[in-house]
PDB file of C-alpha atoms in Angstrom:
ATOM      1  CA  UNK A   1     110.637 -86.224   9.061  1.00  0.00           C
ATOM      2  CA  UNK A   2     109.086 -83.607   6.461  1.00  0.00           C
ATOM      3  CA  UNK A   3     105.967 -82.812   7.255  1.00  0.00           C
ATOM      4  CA  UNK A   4     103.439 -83.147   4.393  1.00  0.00           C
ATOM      5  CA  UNK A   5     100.683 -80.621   3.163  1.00  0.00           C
ATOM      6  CA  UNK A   6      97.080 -80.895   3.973  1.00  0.00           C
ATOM      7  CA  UNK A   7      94.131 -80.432   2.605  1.00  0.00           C
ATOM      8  CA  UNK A   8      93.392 -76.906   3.579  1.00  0.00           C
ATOM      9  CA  UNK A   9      90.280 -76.641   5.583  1.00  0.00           C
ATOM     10  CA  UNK A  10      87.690 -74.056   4.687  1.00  0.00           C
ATOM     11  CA  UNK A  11      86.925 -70.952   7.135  1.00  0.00           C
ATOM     12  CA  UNK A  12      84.438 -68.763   5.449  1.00  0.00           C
ATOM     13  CA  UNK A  13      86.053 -65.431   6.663  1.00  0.00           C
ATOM     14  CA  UNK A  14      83.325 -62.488   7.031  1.00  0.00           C
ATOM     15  CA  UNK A  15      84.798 -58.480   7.068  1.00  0.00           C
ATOM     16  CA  UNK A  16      83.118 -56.111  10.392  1.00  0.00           C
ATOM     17  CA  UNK A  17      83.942 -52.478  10.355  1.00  0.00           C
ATOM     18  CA  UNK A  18      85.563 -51.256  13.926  1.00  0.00           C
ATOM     19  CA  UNK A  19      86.720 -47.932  13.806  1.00  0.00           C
ATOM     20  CA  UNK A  20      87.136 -47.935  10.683  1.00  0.00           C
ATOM     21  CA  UNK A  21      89.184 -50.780  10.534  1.00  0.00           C
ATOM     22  CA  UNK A  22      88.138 -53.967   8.751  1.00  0.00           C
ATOM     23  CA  UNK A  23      88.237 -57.027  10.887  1.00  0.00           C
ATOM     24  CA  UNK A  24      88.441 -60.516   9.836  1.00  0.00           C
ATOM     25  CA  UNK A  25      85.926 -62.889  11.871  1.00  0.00           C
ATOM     26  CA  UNK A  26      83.917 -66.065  11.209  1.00  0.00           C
ATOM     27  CA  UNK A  27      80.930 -67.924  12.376  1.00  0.00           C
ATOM     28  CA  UNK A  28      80.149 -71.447  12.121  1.00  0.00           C
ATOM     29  CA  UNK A  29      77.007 -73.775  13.992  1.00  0.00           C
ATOM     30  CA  UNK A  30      74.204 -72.610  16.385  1.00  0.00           C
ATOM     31  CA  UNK A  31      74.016 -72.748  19.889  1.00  0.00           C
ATOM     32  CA  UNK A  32      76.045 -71.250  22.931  1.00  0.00           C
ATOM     33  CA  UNK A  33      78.628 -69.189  21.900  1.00  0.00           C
ATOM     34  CA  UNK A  34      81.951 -69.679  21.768  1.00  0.00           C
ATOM     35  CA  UNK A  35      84.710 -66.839  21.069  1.00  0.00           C
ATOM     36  CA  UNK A  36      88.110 -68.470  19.896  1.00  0.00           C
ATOM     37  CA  UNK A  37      91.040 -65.895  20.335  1.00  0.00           C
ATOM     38  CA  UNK A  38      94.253 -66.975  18.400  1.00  0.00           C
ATOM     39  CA  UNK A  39      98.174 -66.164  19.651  1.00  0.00           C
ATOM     40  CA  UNK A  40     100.582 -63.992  18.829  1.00  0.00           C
ATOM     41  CA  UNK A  41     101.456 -63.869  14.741  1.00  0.00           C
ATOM     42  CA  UNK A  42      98.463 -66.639  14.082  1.00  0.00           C
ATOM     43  CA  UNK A  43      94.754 -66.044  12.870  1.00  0.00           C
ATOM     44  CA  UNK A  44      91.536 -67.332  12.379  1.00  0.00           C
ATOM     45  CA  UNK A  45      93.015 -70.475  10.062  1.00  0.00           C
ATOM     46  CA  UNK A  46      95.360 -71.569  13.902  1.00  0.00           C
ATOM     47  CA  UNK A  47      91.611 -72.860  14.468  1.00  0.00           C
ATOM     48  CA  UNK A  48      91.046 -74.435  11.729  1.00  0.00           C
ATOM     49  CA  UNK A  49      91.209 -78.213  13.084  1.00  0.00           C
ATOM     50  CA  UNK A  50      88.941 -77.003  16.284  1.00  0.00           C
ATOM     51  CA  UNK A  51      85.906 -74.917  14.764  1.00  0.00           C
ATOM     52  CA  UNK A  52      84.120 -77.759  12.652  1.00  0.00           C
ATOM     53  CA  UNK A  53      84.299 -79.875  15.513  1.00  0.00           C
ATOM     54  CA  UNK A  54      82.750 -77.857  17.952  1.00  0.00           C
ATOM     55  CA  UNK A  55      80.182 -76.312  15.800  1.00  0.00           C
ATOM     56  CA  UNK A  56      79.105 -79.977  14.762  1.00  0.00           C
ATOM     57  CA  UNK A  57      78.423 -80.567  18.510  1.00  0.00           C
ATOM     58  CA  UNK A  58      75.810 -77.960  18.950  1.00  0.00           C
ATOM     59  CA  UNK A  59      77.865 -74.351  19.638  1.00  0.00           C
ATOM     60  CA  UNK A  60      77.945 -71.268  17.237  1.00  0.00           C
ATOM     61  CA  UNK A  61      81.844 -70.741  16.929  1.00  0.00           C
ATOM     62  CA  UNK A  62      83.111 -67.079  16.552  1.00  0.00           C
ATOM     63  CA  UNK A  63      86.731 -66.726  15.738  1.00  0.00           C
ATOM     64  CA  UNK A  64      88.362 -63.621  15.268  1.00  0.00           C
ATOM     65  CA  UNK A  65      91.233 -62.121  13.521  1.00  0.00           C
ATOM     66  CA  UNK A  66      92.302 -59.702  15.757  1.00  0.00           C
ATOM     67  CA  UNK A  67      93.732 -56.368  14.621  1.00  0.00           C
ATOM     68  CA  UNK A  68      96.953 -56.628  12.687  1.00  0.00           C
ATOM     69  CA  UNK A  69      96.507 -60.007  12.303  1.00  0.00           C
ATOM     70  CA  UNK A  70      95.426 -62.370   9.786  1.00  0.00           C
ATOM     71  CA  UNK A  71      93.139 -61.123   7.296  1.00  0.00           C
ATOM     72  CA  UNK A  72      92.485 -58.192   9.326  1.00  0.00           C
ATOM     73  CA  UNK A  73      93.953 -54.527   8.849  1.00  0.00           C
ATOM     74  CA  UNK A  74      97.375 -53.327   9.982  1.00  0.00           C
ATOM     75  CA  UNK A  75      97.105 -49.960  10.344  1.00  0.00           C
ATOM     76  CA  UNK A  76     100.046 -48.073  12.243  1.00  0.00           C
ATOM     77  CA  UNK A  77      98.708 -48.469  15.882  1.00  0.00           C
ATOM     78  CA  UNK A  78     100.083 -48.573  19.391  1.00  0.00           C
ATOM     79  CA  UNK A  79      99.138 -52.312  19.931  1.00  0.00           C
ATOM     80  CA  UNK A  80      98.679 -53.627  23.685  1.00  0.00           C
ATOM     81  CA  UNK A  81      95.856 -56.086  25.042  1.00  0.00           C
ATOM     82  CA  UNK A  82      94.064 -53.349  26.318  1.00  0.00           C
ATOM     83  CA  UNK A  83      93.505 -52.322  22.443  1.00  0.00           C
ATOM     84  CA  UNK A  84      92.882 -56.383  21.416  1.00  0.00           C
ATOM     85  CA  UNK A  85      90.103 -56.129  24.854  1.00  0.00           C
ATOM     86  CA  UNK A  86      87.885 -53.213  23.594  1.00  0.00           C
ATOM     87  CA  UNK A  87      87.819 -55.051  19.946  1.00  0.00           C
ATOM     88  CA  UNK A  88      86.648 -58.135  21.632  1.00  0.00           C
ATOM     89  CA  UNK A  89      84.120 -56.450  23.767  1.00  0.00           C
ATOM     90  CA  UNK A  90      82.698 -54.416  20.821  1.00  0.00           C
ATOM     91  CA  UNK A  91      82.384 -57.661  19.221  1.00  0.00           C
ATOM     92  CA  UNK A  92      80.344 -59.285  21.440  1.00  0.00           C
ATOM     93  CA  UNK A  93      77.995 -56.286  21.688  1.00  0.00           C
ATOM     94  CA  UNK A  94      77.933 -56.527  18.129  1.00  0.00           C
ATOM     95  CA  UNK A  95      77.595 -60.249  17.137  1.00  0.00           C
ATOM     96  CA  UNK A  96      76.662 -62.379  20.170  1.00  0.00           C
ATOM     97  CA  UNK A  97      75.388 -59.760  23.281  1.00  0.00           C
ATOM     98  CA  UNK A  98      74.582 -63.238  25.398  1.00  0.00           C
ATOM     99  CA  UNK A  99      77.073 -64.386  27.893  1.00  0.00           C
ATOM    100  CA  UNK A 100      79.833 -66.416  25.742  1.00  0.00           C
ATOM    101  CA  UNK A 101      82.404 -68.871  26.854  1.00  0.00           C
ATOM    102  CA  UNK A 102      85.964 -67.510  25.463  1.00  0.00           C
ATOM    103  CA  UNK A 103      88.953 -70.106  24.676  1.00  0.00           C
ATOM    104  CA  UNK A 104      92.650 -68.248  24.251  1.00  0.00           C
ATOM    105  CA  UNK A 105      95.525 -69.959  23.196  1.00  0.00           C
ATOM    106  CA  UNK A 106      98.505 -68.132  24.480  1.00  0.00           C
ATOM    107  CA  UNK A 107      98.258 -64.180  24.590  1.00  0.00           C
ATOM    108  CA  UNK A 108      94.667 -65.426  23.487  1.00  0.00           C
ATOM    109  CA  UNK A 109      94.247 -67.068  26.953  1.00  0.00           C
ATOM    110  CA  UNK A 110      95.400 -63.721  28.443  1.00  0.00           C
ATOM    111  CA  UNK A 111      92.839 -61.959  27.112  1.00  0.00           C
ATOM    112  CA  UNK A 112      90.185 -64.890  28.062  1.00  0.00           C
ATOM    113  CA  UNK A 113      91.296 -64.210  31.669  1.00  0.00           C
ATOM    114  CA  UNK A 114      91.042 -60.587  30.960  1.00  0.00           C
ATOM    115  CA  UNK A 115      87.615 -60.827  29.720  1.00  0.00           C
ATOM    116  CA  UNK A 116      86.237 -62.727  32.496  1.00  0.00           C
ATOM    117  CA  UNK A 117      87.898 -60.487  35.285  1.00  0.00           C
ATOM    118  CA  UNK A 118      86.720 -56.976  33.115  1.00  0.00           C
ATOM    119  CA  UNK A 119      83.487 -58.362  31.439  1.00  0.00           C
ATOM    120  CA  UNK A 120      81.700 -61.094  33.381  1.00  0.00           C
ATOM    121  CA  UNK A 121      78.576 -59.774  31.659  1.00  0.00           C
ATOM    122  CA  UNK A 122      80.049 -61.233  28.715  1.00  0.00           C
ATOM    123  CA  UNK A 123      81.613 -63.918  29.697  1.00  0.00           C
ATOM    124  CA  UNK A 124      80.219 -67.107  31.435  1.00  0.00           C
ATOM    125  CA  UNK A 125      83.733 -69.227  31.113  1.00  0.00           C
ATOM    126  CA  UNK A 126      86.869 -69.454  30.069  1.00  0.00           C
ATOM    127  CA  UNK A 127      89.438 -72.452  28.541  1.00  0.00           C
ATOM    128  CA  UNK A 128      93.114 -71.422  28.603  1.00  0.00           C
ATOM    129  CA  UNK A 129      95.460 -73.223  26.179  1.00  0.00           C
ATOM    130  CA  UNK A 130      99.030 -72.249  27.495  1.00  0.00           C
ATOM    131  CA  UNK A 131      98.055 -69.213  28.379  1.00  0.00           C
ATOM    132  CA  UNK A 132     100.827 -66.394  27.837  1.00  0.00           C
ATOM    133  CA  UNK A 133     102.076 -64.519  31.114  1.00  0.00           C
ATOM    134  CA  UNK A 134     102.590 -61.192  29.371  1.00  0.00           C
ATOM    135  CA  UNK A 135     102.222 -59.719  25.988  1.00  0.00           C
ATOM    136  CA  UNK A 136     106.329 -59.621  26.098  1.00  0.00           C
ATOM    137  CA  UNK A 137     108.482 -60.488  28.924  1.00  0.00           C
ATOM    138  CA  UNK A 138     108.777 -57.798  31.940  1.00  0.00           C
ATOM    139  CA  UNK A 139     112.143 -56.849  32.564  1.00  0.00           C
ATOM    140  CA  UNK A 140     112.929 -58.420  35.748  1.00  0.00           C
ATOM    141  CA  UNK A 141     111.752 -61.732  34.517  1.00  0.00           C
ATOM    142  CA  UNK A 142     114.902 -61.596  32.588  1.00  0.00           C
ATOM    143  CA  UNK A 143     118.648 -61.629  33.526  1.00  0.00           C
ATOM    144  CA  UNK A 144     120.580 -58.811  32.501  1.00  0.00           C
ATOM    145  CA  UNK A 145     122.462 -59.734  29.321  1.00  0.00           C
ATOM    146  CA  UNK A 146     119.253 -61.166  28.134  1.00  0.00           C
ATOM    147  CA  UNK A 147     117.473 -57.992  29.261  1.00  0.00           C
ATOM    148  CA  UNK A 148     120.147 -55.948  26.506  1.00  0.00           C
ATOM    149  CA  UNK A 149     119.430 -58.308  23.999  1.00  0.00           C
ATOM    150  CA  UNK A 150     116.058 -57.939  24.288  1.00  0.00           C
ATOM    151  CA  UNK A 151     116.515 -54.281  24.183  1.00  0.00           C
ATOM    152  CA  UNK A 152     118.383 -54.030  21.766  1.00  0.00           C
ATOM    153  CA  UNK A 153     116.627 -56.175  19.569  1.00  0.00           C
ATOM    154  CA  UNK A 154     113.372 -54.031  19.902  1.00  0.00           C
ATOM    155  CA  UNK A 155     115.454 -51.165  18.843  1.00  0.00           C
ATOM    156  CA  UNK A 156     116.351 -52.421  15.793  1.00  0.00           C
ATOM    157  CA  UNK A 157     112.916 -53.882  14.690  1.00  0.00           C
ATOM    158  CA  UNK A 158     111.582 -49.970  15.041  1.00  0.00           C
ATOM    159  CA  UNK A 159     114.268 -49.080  13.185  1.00  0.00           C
ATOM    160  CA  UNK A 160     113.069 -47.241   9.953  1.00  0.00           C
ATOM    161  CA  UNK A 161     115.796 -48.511   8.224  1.00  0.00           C
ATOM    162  CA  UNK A 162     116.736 -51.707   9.839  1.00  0.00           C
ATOM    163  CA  UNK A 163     113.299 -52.873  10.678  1.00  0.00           C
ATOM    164  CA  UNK A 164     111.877 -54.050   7.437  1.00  0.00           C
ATOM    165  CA  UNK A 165     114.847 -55.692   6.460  1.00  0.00           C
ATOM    166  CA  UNK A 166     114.648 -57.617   9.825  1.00  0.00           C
ATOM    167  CA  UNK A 167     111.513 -58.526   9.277  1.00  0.00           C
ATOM    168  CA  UNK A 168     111.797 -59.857   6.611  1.00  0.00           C
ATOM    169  CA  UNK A 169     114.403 -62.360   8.035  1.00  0.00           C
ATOM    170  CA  UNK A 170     112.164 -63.166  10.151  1.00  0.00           C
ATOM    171  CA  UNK A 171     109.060 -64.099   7.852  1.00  0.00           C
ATOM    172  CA  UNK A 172     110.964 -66.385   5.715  1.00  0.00           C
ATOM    173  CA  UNK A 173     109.401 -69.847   5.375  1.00  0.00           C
ATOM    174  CA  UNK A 174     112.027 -72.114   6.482  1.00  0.00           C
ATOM    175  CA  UNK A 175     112.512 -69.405   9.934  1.00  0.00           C
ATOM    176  CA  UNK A 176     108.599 -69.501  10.159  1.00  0.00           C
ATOM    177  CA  UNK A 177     109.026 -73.271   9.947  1.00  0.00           C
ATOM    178  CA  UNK A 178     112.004 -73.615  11.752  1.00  0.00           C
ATOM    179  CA  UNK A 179     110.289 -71.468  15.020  1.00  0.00           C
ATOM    180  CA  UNK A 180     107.635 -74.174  14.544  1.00  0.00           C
ATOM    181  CA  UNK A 181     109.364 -76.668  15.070  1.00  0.00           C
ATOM    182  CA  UNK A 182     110.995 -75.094  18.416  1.00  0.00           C
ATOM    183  CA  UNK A 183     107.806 -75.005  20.057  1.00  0.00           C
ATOM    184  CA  UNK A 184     105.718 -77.297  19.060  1.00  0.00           C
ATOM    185  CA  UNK A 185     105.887 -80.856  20.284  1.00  0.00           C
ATOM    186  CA  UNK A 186     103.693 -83.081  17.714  1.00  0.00           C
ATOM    187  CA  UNK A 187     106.309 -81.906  14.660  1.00  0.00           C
ATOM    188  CA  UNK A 188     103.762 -84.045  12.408  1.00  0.00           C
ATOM    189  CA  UNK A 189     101.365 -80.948  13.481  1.00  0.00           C
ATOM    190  CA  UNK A 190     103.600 -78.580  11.288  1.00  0.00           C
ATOM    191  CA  UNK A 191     102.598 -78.479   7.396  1.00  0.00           C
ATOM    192  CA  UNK A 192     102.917 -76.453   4.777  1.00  0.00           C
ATOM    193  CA  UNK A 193      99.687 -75.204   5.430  1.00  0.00           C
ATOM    194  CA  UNK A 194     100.758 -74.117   9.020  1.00  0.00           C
ATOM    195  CA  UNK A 195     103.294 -72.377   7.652  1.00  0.00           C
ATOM    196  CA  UNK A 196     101.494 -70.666   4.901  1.00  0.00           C
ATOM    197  CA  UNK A 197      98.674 -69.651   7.043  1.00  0.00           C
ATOM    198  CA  UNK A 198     101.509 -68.054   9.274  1.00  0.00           C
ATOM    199  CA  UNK A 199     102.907 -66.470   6.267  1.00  0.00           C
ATOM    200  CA  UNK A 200     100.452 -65.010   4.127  1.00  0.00           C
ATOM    201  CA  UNK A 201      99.418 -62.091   6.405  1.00  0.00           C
ATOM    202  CA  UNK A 202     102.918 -61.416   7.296  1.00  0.00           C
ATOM    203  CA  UNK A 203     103.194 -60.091   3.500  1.00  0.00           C
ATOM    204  CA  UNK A 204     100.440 -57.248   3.964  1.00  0.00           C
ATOM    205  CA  UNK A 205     101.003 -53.644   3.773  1.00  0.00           C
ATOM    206  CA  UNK A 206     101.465 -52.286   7.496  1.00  0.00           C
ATOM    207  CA  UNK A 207     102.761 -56.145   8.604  1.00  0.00           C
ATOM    208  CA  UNK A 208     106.217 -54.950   9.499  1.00  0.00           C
ATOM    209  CA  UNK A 209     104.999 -51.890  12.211  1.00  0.00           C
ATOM    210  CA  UNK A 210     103.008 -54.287  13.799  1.00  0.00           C
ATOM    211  CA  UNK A 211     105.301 -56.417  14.642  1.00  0.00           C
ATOM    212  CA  UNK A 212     107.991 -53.781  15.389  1.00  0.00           C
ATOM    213  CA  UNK A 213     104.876 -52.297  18.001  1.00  0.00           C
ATOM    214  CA  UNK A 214     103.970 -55.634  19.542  1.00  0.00           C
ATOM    215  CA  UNK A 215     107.668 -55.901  20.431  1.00  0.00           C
ATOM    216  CA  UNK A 216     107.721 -52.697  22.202  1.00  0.00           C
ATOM    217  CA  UNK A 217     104.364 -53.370  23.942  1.00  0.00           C
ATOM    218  CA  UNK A 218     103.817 -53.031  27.622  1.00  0.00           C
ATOM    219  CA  UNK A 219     103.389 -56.730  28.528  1.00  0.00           C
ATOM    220  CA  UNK A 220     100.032 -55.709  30.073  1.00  0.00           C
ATOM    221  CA  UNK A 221      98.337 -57.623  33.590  1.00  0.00           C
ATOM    222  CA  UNK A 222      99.846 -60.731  35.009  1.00  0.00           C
ATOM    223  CA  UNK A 223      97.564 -64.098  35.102  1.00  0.00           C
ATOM    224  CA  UNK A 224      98.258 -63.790  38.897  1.00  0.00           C
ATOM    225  CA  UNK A 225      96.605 -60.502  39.440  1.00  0.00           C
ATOM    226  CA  UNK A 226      93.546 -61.069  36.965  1.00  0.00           C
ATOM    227  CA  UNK A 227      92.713 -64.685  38.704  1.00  0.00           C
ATOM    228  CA  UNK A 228      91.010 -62.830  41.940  1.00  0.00           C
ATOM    229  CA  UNK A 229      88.542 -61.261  39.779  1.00  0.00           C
ATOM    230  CA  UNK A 230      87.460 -64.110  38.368  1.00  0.00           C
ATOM    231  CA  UNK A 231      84.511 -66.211  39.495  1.00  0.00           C
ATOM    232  CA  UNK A 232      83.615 -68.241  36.272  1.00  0.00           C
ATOM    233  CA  UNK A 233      84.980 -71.574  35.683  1.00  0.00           C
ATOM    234  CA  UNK A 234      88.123 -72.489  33.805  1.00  0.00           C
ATOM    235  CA  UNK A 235      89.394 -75.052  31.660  1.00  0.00           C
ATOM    236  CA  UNK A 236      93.137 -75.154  31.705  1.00  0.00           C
ATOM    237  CA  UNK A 237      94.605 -77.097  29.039  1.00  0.00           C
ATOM    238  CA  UNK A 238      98.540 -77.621  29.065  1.00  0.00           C
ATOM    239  CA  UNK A 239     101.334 -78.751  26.436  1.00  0.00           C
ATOM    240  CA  UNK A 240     104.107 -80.213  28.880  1.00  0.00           C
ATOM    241  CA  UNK A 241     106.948 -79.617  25.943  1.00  0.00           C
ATOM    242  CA  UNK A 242     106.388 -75.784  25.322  1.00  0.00           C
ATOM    243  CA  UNK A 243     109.613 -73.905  25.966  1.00  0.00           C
ATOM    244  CA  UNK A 244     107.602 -70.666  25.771  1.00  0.00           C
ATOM    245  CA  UNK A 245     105.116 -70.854  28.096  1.00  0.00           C
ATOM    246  CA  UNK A 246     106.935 -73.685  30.074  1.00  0.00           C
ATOM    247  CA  UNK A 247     104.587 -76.274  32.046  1.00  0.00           C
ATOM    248  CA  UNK A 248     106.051 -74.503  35.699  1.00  0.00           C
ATOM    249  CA  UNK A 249     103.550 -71.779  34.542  1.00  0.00           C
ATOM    250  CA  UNK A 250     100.641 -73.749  35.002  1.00  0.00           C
ATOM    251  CA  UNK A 251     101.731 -74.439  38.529  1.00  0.00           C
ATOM    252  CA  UNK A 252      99.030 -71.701  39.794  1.00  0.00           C
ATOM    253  CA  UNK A 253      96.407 -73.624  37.812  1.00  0.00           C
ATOM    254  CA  UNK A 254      97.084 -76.546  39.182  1.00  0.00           C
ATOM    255  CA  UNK A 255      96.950 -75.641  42.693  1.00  0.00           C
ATOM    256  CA  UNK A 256      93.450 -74.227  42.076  1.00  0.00           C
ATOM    257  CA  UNK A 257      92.139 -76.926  40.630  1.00  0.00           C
ATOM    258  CA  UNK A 258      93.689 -78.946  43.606  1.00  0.00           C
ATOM    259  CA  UNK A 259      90.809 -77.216  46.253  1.00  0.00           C
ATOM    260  CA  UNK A 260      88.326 -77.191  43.224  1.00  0.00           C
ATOM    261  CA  UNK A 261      85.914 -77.147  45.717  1.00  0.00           C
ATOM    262  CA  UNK A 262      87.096 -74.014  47.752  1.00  0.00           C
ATOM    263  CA  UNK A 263      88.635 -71.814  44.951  1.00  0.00           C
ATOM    264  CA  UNK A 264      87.703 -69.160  42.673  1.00  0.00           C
ATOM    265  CA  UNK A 265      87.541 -69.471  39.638  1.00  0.00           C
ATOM    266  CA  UNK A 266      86.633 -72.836  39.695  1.00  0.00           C
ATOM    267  CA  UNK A 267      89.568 -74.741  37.993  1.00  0.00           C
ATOM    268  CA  UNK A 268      89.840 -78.208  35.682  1.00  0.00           C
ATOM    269  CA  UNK A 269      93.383 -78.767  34.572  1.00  0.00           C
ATOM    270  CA  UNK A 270      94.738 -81.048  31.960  1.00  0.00           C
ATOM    271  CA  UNK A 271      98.708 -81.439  30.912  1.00  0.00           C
ATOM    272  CA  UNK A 272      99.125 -82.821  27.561  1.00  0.00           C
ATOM    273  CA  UNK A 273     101.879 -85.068  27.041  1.00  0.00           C
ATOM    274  CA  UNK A 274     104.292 -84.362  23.417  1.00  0.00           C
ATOM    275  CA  UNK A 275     102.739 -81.522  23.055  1.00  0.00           C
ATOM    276  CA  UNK A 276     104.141 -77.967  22.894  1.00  0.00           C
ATOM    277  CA  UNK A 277     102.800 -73.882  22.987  1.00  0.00           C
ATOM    278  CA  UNK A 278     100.015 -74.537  20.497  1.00  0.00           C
ATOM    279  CA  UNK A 279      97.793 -77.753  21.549  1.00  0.00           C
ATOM    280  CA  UNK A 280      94.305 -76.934  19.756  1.00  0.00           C
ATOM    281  CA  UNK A 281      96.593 -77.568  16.731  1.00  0.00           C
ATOM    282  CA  UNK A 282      99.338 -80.016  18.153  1.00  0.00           C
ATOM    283  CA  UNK A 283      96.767 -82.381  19.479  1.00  0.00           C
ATOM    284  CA  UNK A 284      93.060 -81.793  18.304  1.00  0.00           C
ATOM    285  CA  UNK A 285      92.068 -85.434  18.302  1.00  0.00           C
ATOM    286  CA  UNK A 286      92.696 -85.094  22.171  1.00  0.00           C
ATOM    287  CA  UNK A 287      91.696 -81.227  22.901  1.00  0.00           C
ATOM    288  CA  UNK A 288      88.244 -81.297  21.199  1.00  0.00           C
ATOM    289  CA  UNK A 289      86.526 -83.934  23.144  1.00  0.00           C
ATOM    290  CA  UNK A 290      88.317 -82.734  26.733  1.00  0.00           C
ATOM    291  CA  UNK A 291      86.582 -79.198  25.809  1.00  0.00           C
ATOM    292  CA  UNK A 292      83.562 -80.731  24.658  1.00  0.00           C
ATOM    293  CA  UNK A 293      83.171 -82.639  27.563  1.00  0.00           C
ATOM    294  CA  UNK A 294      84.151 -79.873  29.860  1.00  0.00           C
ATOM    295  CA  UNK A 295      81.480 -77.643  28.082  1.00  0.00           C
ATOM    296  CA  UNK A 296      78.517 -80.177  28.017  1.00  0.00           C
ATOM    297  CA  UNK A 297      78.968 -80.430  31.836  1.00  0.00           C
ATOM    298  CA  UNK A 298      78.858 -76.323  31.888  1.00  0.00           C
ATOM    299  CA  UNK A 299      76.622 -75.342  29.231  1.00  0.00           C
ATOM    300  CA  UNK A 300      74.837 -78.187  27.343  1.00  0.00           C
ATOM    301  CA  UNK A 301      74.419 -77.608  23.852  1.00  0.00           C
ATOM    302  CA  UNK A 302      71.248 -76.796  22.069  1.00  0.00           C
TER     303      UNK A 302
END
């Protein structure tokens, strides 16, 4: 079935200077705050079906692009999560400086567990939505002719010469598409829009060393070891179809939120059937209200 275009959604996008590096961000609704922190390759516009929604209901949404990203800029960096961690918590200073509940999809819900375990003066909760084990995968996560391809791969994408041209395999449409539809469950979900909003930033100057950076990133702290630090609550939201994050990931979720009572962080977990890696934009009609209704319990809205 080919999906059809939408009509594109609105996100008024607002520029912030941080270190001399424009950032993309936006702000919709009063209330608590809410900080929305997009995956790997996506931006601001990945949120596009969830930030009217929860604005409406009484929150003041904050979603950012984060550096190299979206409409943000790509200058030649070392990019890890501890980079992606100061921008967020120089945001918050900057634009909220209350306690804020942050929702991650993927490496975004890394860095939502990383907030609460480094910040938790800036962060009162945290919703997970398949939330990435690593920036990229550790070594002995992965057999050894796997671990060469991998290797090699990485190689080539820093390649002066080989790495643009790579790259720009890669960004095509129809391979931007066709990754879609490996990893998302609800293939109605993937438009032209989608695919656009996936595309467009991928054609900025500096686009190409990102990527080629990301890949050799350090995959930075495991879930595992940032869970003891946290004492805020969670909201663990799962797509049972995602071959990226697969659903045996969310095993350690669910045994928390098995001895809710007992544990820390305080866990409430939710698998989502025929849906994949990206369920804020698989499945809104069903994540909105289960975040809503998780938040109204936590923080009411004003």
């Amino acid at each position: 079935m080919t999906a059809q275009l939408t009509a594109p959604t609105t996100l008024e996008t607002l520029t912030w200077d941080w270190q001399g590096h424009r950032v993309g961000h936006t702000i919709q609704g009063q209330g608590q705050p809410l900080v929305l922190i997009h995956g790997f390759g996506a931006s601001i516009g990945h949120w596009r079906k969830n930030i009217p929604a929860l604005a409406a209901a009484g929150y003041q949404v904050h979603a950012i692009d984060l550096l190299g990203f979206g409409a943000s800029d790509k200058p030649p960096l070392t990019y890890t999560l501890e980079l992606w961690e100061a921008l967020l918590q120089d945001y918050w200073r900057e634009h909220i400086n209350r306690p804020a509940v942050f929702v991650g999809n993927s490496i975004g819900g890394l860095m939502t567990l990383m907030m609460l375990a480094h910040a938790p003066e800036m962060a009162q909760a945290g919703v997970l939505l398949n939330c990435a084990g690593g920036l990229n995968h550790r070594p002995e996560e992965l057999n050894l002719p796997l671990r060469v391809v991998m290797g090699t791969f990485s190689k080539v994408v820093n390649s002066n010469l080989l790495g643009p041209l790579v790259f720009n395999e890669v960004r095509r449409k129809f391979r931007i598409r066709g990754s879609l539809q490996q990893v998302y469950g609800n293939r109605e979900a993937i438009t032209d829009e989608l695919v656009e909003i996936l595309y467009r930033p991928s054609c900025d100057p500096g686009a190409q060393k990102v990527f080629a950076s990301i890949l050799a990133a350090p995959p930075g702290p495991r879930p595992e070891e940032l869970l003891p630090q946290i004492q805020q609550p969670l909201l663990v939201l799962w797509g049972e179809d995602d071959p990226w994050t697969p659903i045996k990931g969310a095993d350690i979720y669910r045994e928390l939120s098995a001895v809710n009572e007992e544990s820390s962080p305080t866990v409430t977990f939710h698998a989502i059937a025929n849906t994949g890696h990206c369920p804020h934009d698989e499945r809104p009609e069903v994540v909105n209200p289960l975040i809503l209704d998780w938040l109204q319990a936590l923080v009411p809205a004003t």
